[in-house]
Amino acid sequence: MLAPGPLTDQLSPGRGHSFPPAGPSRGRKGEARAPAEGLESLQEELRLMARPAAAEALRTRRGRGEKRAAGSGEPRGRSTSRKLVPGLGALGSRLKHSLPDLPYDYGALEPHINAQIMQLHHSKHHAAYVNNLNIAEEKYREALEKGDVTAQVALQPAIKFNGGGHINHSIFWTNLSPNGGGEPKGELLEAIKHDFGSFKNFKEKLTAVSVGVQGSGWGWLGFNKEQGRLQIAACSNQDPLQGTTGLIPLLGIDVWEHAYYLQYKNVRPDYLKAIWNVISWENVTARYVACKK
């Protein structure tokens, strides 16, 4: 495996654990660019997500959420891979990647995103990225032990795709809340006004960028640490924002059809109009504050 490095806590900032933020790769002065070692950056993020501090925070959140679920009687997102295993890699032990529970019930975001979509999206699609990532990393470890560079290169697309899918969705679930919607407050709102003119302009721009993603991908609000400002970007497929652009992810909008088709068919703009009603500005603000430290 490749050497670990610092990373903003991407799972759940403000919930009792945090990692040092990673800035964008440096290009020309004042410009963020894609890191030269995209796979290395991705694996740094994945390794840090699997560290014990993150796992402990997830267990704590599960305990709180399961108490809520016991009273509601509604199904919740459950982990399909909780077992902690010895690490497989040239640099020592790590935890095997696992599917995080949702911090709310599958039906909690209705009517904006229905329970069927949430259940399939989380328990099938995200789970598949996690399982395939673990398989790819195991094969990569074996290739490292054998010194098989050809196999290592051949496995990198699978690690990027499934690792990106795991990172992106782990952010996405926390970006949403049944108590979301409205506008952010405080310093995030001031930063949005400074960098985009107004919250309305920002919302319209991120929506337009997300609508315009060809095929499958994500619309993102990120933080350019070098320039000290917010930026909007789009990523194809499951390319992770930080690993491909250097921007620190604050808010991600999944525009793969599996995120909305069962409810909104092929009308992506209707889905994007609805999702603003469940954006957790508390979570986005926590990410913004954390990455500025």
CSV table of C-alpha atoms in Angstrom, one decimal:
chain,number,residue,atom,x,y,z
A,1,MET,CA,0.0,0.0,0.0
A,2,LEU,CA,1.1,3.6,-0.5
A,3,ALA,CA,2.2,5.9,2.3
A,4,PRO,CA,-0.6,7.6,4.4
A,5,GLY,CA,-0.9,11.3,4.8
A,6,PRO,CA,-3.2,14.0,6.4
A,7,LEU,CA,-6.8,14.3,5.5
A,8,THR,CA,-9.8,16.3,6.6
A,9,ASP,CA,-12.3,14.1,8.5
A,10,GLN,CA,-14.6,13.2,5.7
A,11,LEU,CA,-17.0,11.0,7.6
A,12,SER,CA,-18.6,13.1,10.2
A,13,PRO,CA,-16.9,16.3,11.3
A,14,GLY,CA,-18.0,17.8,14.6
A,15,ARG,CA,-19.0,14.4,16.0
A,16,GLY,CA,-16.1,13.8,18.3
A,17,HIS,CA,-13.2,13.0,15.9
A,18,SER,CA,-11.2,14.8,13.3
A,19,PHE,CA,-8.2,14.5,11.1
A,20,PRO,CA,-5.9,17.3,10.0
A,21,PRO,CA,-7.1,18.8,6.7
A,22,ALA,CA,-5.2,18.2,3.5
A,23,GLY,CA,-4.7,21.1,1.2
A,24,PRO,CA,-4.9,21.0,-2.6
A,25,SER,CA,-2.0,20.1,-4.7
A,26,ARG,CA,-0.1,23.2,-5.8
A,27,GLY,CA,0.0,24.3,-9.4
A,28,ARG,CA,0.7,27.8,-10.6
A,29,LYS,CA,0.3,30.4,-8.0
A,30,GLY,CA,-3.2,30.7,-6.7
A,31,GLU,CA,-4.4,27.6,-8.7
A,32,ALA,CA,-5.5,24.2,-7.4
A,33,ARG,CA,-4.7,21.3,-9.6
A,34,ALA,CA,-5.1,17.6,-9.6
A,35,PRO,CA,-2.4,15.8,-7.5
A,36,ALA,CA,0.3,14.2,-9.6
A,37,GLU,CA,-0.3,10.9,-7.7
A,38,GLY,CA,-4.1,10.6,-7.8
A,39,LEU,CA,-4.2,6.9,-6.6
A,40,GLU,CA,-1.8,7.7,-3.8
A,41,SER,CA,-4.0,10.6,-2.6
A,42,LEU,CA,-7.1,8.3,-2.8
A,43,GLN,CA,-5.5,5.6,-0.8
A,44,GLU,CA,-4.4,8.1,1.9
A,45,GLU,CA,-8.1,9.1,2.2
A,46,LEU,CA,-9.3,5.5,2.4
A,47,ARG,CA,-6.7,4.5,5.0
A,48,LEU,CA,-7.6,7.3,7.2
A,49,MET,CA,-11.3,6.6,6.9
A,50,ALA,CA,-10.5,3.1,8.2
A,51,ARG,CA,-8.5,4.1,11.3
A,52,PRO,CA,-9.8,3.2,14.7
A,53,ALA,CA,-10.9,6.8,15.6
A,54,ALA,CA,-13.2,6.9,12.7
A,55,ALA,CA,-14.5,3.4,13.4
A,56,GLU,CA,-15.2,4.3,17.1
A,57,ALA,CA,-17.1,7.4,16.0
A,58,LEU,CA,-19.2,5.3,13.7
A,59,ARG,CA,-20.0,2.9,16.5
A,60,THR,CA,-20.9,5.8,18.8
A,61,ARG,CA,-23.2,7.2,16.1
A,62,ARG,CA,-24.8,3.8,15.5
A,63,GLY,CA,-25.6,3.6,19.2
A,64,ARG,CA,-27.4,6.9,19.1
A,65,GLY,CA,-29.2,6.1,15.9
A,66,GLU,CA,-30.3,2.6,17.0
A,67,LYS,CA,-31.9,4.1,20.1
A,68,ARG,CA,-33.9,6.5,17.8
A,69,ALA,CA,-34.8,3.7,15.5
A,70,ALA,CA,-36.1,1.5,18.3
A,71,GLY,CA,-38.7,4.1,19.0
A,72,SER,CA,-39.7,4.8,15.4
A,73,GLY,CA,-40.1,1.3,14.2
A,74,GLU,CA,-38.6,2.3,10.8
A,75,PRO,CA,-35.8,0.4,9.0
A,76,ARG,CA,-32.3,2.0,9.3
A,77,GLY,CA,-29.2,1.7,7.2
A,78,ARG,CA,-27.1,-1.1,8.7
A,79,SER,CA,-23.4,-2.0,8.2
A,80,THR,CA,-22.8,-5.2,6.1
A,81,SER,CA,-19.1,-5.4,7.0
A,82,ARG,CA,-18.4,-4.5,10.6
A,83,LYS,CA,-15.6,-7.0,11.4
A,84,LEU,CA,-12.3,-5.4,12.2
A,85,VAL,CA,-9.5,-7.4,10.6
A,86,PRO,CA,-5.7,-7.2,10.7
A,87,GLY,CA,-4.5,-4.9,8.0
A,88,LEU,CA,-3.1,-6.2,4.7
A,89,GLY,CA,-0.5,-4.0,3.3
A,90,ALA,CA,3.2,-3.3,3.2
A,91,LEU,CA,3.0,-0.5,5.8
A,92,GLY,CA,1.3,-2.4,8.6
A,93,SER,CA,-2.2,-3.0,9.9
A,94,ARG,CA,-5.4,-1.3,9.1
A,95,LEU,CA,-9.1,-1.9,9.4
A,96,LYS,CA,-11.0,-3.4,6.6
A,97,HIS,CA,-13.4,-0.9,5.0
A,98,SER,CA,-17.0,-1.2,6.2
A,99,LEU,CA,-20.3,0.3,5.2
A,100,PRO,CA,-21.3,3.1,7.7
A,101,ASP,CA,-24.8,3.2,9.1
A,102,LEU,CA,-26.9,6.1,8.1
A,103,PRO,CA,-27.5,8.7,10.8
A,104,TYR,CA,-31.3,8.6,10.1
A,105,ASP,CA,-34.0,6.1,8.9
A,106,TYR,CA,-34.3,5.2,5.2
A,107,GLY,CA,-37.7,7.0,5.1
A,108,ALA,CA,-36.5,10.1,7.0
A,109,LEU,CA,-35.9,12.2,3.9
A,110,GLU,CA,-39.3,11.7,2.4
A,111,PRO,CA,-41.0,13.2,0.4
A,112,HIS,CA,-37.9,14.6,-1.1
A,113,ILE,CA,-36.0,11.3,-1.4
A,114,ASN,CA,-38.1,8.2,-0.8
A,115,ALA,CA,-37.2,5.2,1.4
A,116,GLN,CA,-36.9,2.8,-1.5
A,117,ILE,CA,-34.2,4.9,-3.1
A,118,MET,CA,-32.3,5.4,0.1
A,119,GLN,CA,-32.4,1.7,1.0
A,120,LEU,CA,-31.2,0.5,-2.4
A,121,HIS,CA,-28.6,3.4,-2.7
A,122,HIS,CA,-27.1,2.6,0.7
A,123,SER,CA,-27.5,-1.1,1.3
A,124,LYS,CA,-26.8,-2.2,-2.4
A,125,HIS,CA,-24.8,0.5,-4.2
A,126,HIS,CA,-22.6,1.8,-1.4
A,127,ALA,CA,-22.2,-1.7,0.0
A,128,ALA,CA,-21.0,-2.9,-3.5
A,129,TYR,CA,-18.3,-0.2,-3.6
A,130,VAL,CA,-17.1,-1.2,-0.1
A,131,ASN,CA,-17.0,-4.9,-0.9
A,132,ASN,CA,-15.3,-4.4,-4.2
A,133,LEU,CA,-12.8,-2.0,-2.7
A,134,ASN,CA,-11.8,-4.6,-0.1
A,135,ILE,CA,-11.4,-7.2,-2.8
A,136,ALA,CA,-9.2,-4.9,-5.0
A,137,GLU,CA,-7.0,-3.9,-2.0
A,138,GLU,CA,-6.5,-7.5,-1.1
A,139,LYS,CA,-5.4,-8.3,-4.7
A,140,TYR,CA,-3.2,-5.2,-4.7
A,141,ARG,CA,-1.5,-6.4,-1.5
A,142,GLU,CA,-0.8,-9.7,-3.1
A,143,ALA,CA,0.6,-8.0,-6.1
A,144,LEU,CA,2.9,-5.9,-3.9
A,145,GLU,CA,4.2,-9.0,-2.1
A,146,LYS,CA,4.9,-10.6,-5.4
A,147,GLY,CA,6.5,-7.5,-6.9
A,148,ASP,CA,4.0,-7.8,-9.8
A,149,VAL,CA,3.9,-4.2,-11.1
A,150,THR,CA,1.7,-5.1,-14.0
A,151,ALA,CA,-1.0,-6.4,-11.7
A,152,GLN,CA,-0.6,-3.3,-9.5
A,153,VAL,CA,-1.2,-1.0,-12.4
A,154,ALA,CA,-4.2,-3.1,-13.6
A,155,LEU,CA,-5.9,-2.9,-10.2
A,156,GLN,CA,-5.6,0.9,-9.9
A,157,PRO,CA,-8.8,1.7,-11.8
A,158,ALA,CA,-10.8,-0.6,-9.5
A,159,ILE,CA,-9.3,1.0,-6.4
A,160,LYS,CA,-10.0,4.5,-7.8
A,161,PHE,CA,-13.6,3.7,-8.8
A,162,ASN,CA,-14.7,1.7,-5.7
A,163,GLY,CA,-12.6,3.8,-3.3
A,164,GLY,CA,-14.0,7.0,-4.7
A,165,GLY,CA,-17.5,5.5,-4.4
A,166,HIS,CA,-16.9,4.8,-0.8
A,167,ILE,CA,-15.5,8.2,0.0
A,168,ASN,CA,-18.2,10.1,-1.9
A,169,HIS,CA,-21.1,8.3,-0.4
A,170,SER,CA,-19.7,8.5,3.1
A,171,ILE,CA,-19.7,12.3,2.7
A,172,PHE,CA,-23.1,12.3,0.9
A,173,TRP,CA,-25.0,10.6,3.7
A,174,THR,CA,-23.8,13.1,6.3
A,175,ASN,CA,-24.5,16.1,3.9
A,176,LEU,CA,-28.2,15.1,4.1
A,177,SER,CA,-30.6,15.5,7.1
A,178,PRO,CA,-34.4,15.3,7.7
A,179,ASN,CA,-33.9,18.6,9.5
A,180,GLY,CA,-32.0,20.2,6.6
A,181,GLY,CA,-32.9,22.7,4.0
A,182,GLY,CA,-33.0,26.5,4.1
A,183,GLU,CA,-29.8,28.4,4.1
A,184,PRO,CA,-26.5,28.1,6.0
A,185,LYS,CA,-25.7,30.6,8.7
A,186,GLY,CA,-22.6,32.3,10.1
A,187,GLU,CA,-19.2,32.2,8.4
A,188,LEU,CA,-20.2,29.7,5.7
A,189,LEU,CA,-23.0,32.0,4.5
A,190,GLU,CA,-20.6,34.9,4.5
A,191,ALA,CA,-18.1,32.9,2.5
A,192,ILE,CA,-20.8,31.9,0.0
A,193,LYS,CA,-21.9,35.5,-0.4
A,194,HIS,CA,-18.2,36.6,-0.8
A,195,ASP,CA,-17.3,34.0,-3.4
A,196,PHE,CA,-20.6,33.7,-5.3
A,197,GLY,CA,-22.4,37.0,-4.7
A,198,SER,CA,-25.4,35.5,-2.9
A,199,PHE,CA,-26.8,32.2,-1.7
A,200,LYS,CA,-29.2,32.3,-4.6
A,201,ASN,CA,-26.4,32.6,-7.1
A,202,PHE,CA,-24.5,29.8,-5.5
A,203,LYS,CA,-27.5,27.5,-5.4
A,204,GLU,CA,-28.2,28.1,-9.1
A,205,LYS,CA,-24.6,27.6,-10.1
A,206,LEU,CA,-24.2,24.3,-8.2
A,207,THR,CA,-27.5,23.1,-9.6
A,208,ALA,CA,-26.5,24.0,-13.2
A,209,VAL,CA,-23.2,22.2,-12.8
A,210,SER,CA,-24.9,19.1,-11.4
A,211,VAL,CA,-27.5,19.1,-14.1
A,212,GLY,CA,-24.8,19.4,-16.7
A,213,VAL,CA,-22.8,16.3,-15.6
A,214,GLN,CA,-22.8,14.0,-18.7
A,215,GLY,CA,-23.7,10.4,-17.8
A,216,SER,CA,-22.9,9.7,-14.1
A,217,GLY,CA,-21.0,11.8,-11.6
A,218,TRP,CA,-21.2,14.4,-8.8
A,219,GLY,CA,-21.6,18.1,-8.3
A,220,TRP,CA,-19.5,19.5,-5.5
A,221,LEU,CA,-18.9,22.5,-3.3
A,222,GLY,CA,-15.2,22.4,-2.3
A,223,PHE,CA,-12.7,24.6,-0.5
A,224,ASN,CA,-9.6,25.7,-2.3
A,225,LYS,CA,-7.1,25.9,0.7
A,226,GLU,CA,-4.4,27.7,-1.3
A,227,GLN,CA,-6.7,30.5,-2.5
A,228,GLY,CA,-8.8,30.5,0.7
A,229,ARG,CA,-12.1,30.4,-1.2
A,230,LEU,CA,-15.0,28.2,-2.1
A,231,GLN,CA,-15.3,26.6,-5.6
A,232,ILE,CA,-17.8,24.5,-7.4
A,233,ALA,CA,-16.7,21.5,-9.5
A,234,ALA,CA,-18.1,18.4,-11.2
A,235,CYS,CA,-16.5,15.0,-11.1
A,236,SER,CA,-17.2,12.1,-13.5
A,237,ASN,CA,-18.3,8.7,-12.3
A,238,GLN,CA,-16.9,8.1,-8.7
A,239,ASP,CA,-13.8,10.3,-9.0
A,240,PRO,CA,-13.2,11.7,-5.5
A,241,LEU,CA,-13.1,15.5,-5.4
A,242,GLN,CA,-9.9,15.9,-3.3
A,243,GLY,CA,-8.0,13.2,-5.1
A,244,THR,CA,-8.7,14.6,-8.6
A,245,THR,CA,-8.9,18.3,-8.1
A,246,GLY,CA,-7.2,19.1,-4.8
A,247,LEU,CA,-10.4,20.8,-3.5
A,248,ILE,CA,-11.5,19.8,0.0
A,249,PRO,CA,-15.1,18.4,-0.2
A,250,LEU,CA,-17.8,20.2,1.7
A,251,LEU,CA,-21.0,19.3,-0.1
A,252,GLY,CA,-21.5,16.6,-2.7
A,253,ILE,CA,-24.6,15.9,-4.8
A,254,ASP,CA,-24.9,12.5,-6.3
A,255,VAL,CA,-26.3,12.6,-9.8
A,256,TRP,CA,-26.0,9.0,-10.7
A,257,GLU,CA,-29.4,7.8,-11.8
A,258,HIS,CA,-29.5,5.3,-9.0
A,259,ALA,CA,-29.8,8.3,-6.6
A,260,TYR,CA,-33.1,9.4,-8.0
A,261,TYR,CA,-34.5,7.4,-10.9
A,262,LEU,CA,-37.1,5.4,-9.0
A,263,GLN,CA,-38.8,8.6,-7.9
A,264,TYR,CA,-37.9,11.3,-10.5
A,265,LYS,CA,-37.3,9.0,-13.6
A,266,ASN,CA,-34.9,10.7,-16.0
A,267,VAL,CA,-35.8,14.3,-14.8
A,268,ARG,CA,-32.6,15.2,-13.0
A,269,PRO,CA,-33.6,18.8,-12.5
A,270,ASP,CA,-36.6,17.8,-10.4
A,271,TYR,CA,-34.4,15.7,-8.1
A,272,LEU,CA,-31.9,18.6,-7.8
A,273,LYS,CA,-34.7,21.0,-6.9
A,274,ALA,CA,-35.9,18.6,-4.2
A,275,ILE,CA,-32.5,17.7,-2.6
A,276,TRP,CA,-32.0,21.3,-1.4
A,277,ASN,CA,-34.8,20.6,1.1
A,278,VAL,CA,-32.7,18.0,2.9
A,279,ILE,CA,-29.1,19.5,2.8
A,280,SER,CA,-27.6,19.6,6.2
A,281,TRP,CA,-26.0,23.0,6.4
A,282,GLU,CA,-24.8,22.1,9.9
A,283,ASN,CA,-22.7,19.3,8.5
A,284,VAL,CA,-21.4,21.4,5.6
A,285,THR,CA,-20.5,24.3,7.9
A,286,ALA,CA,-18.6,21.9,10.2
A,287,ARG,CA,-16.6,20.7,7.2
A,288,TYR,CA,-15.9,24.3,6.2
A,289,VAL,CA,-14.7,25.2,9.7
A,290,ALA,CA,-12.6,22.1,10.0
A,291,CYS,CA,-10.8,22.6,6.7
A,292,LYS,CA,-9.8,26.2,7.6
A,293,LYS,CA,-7.9,25.1,10.7
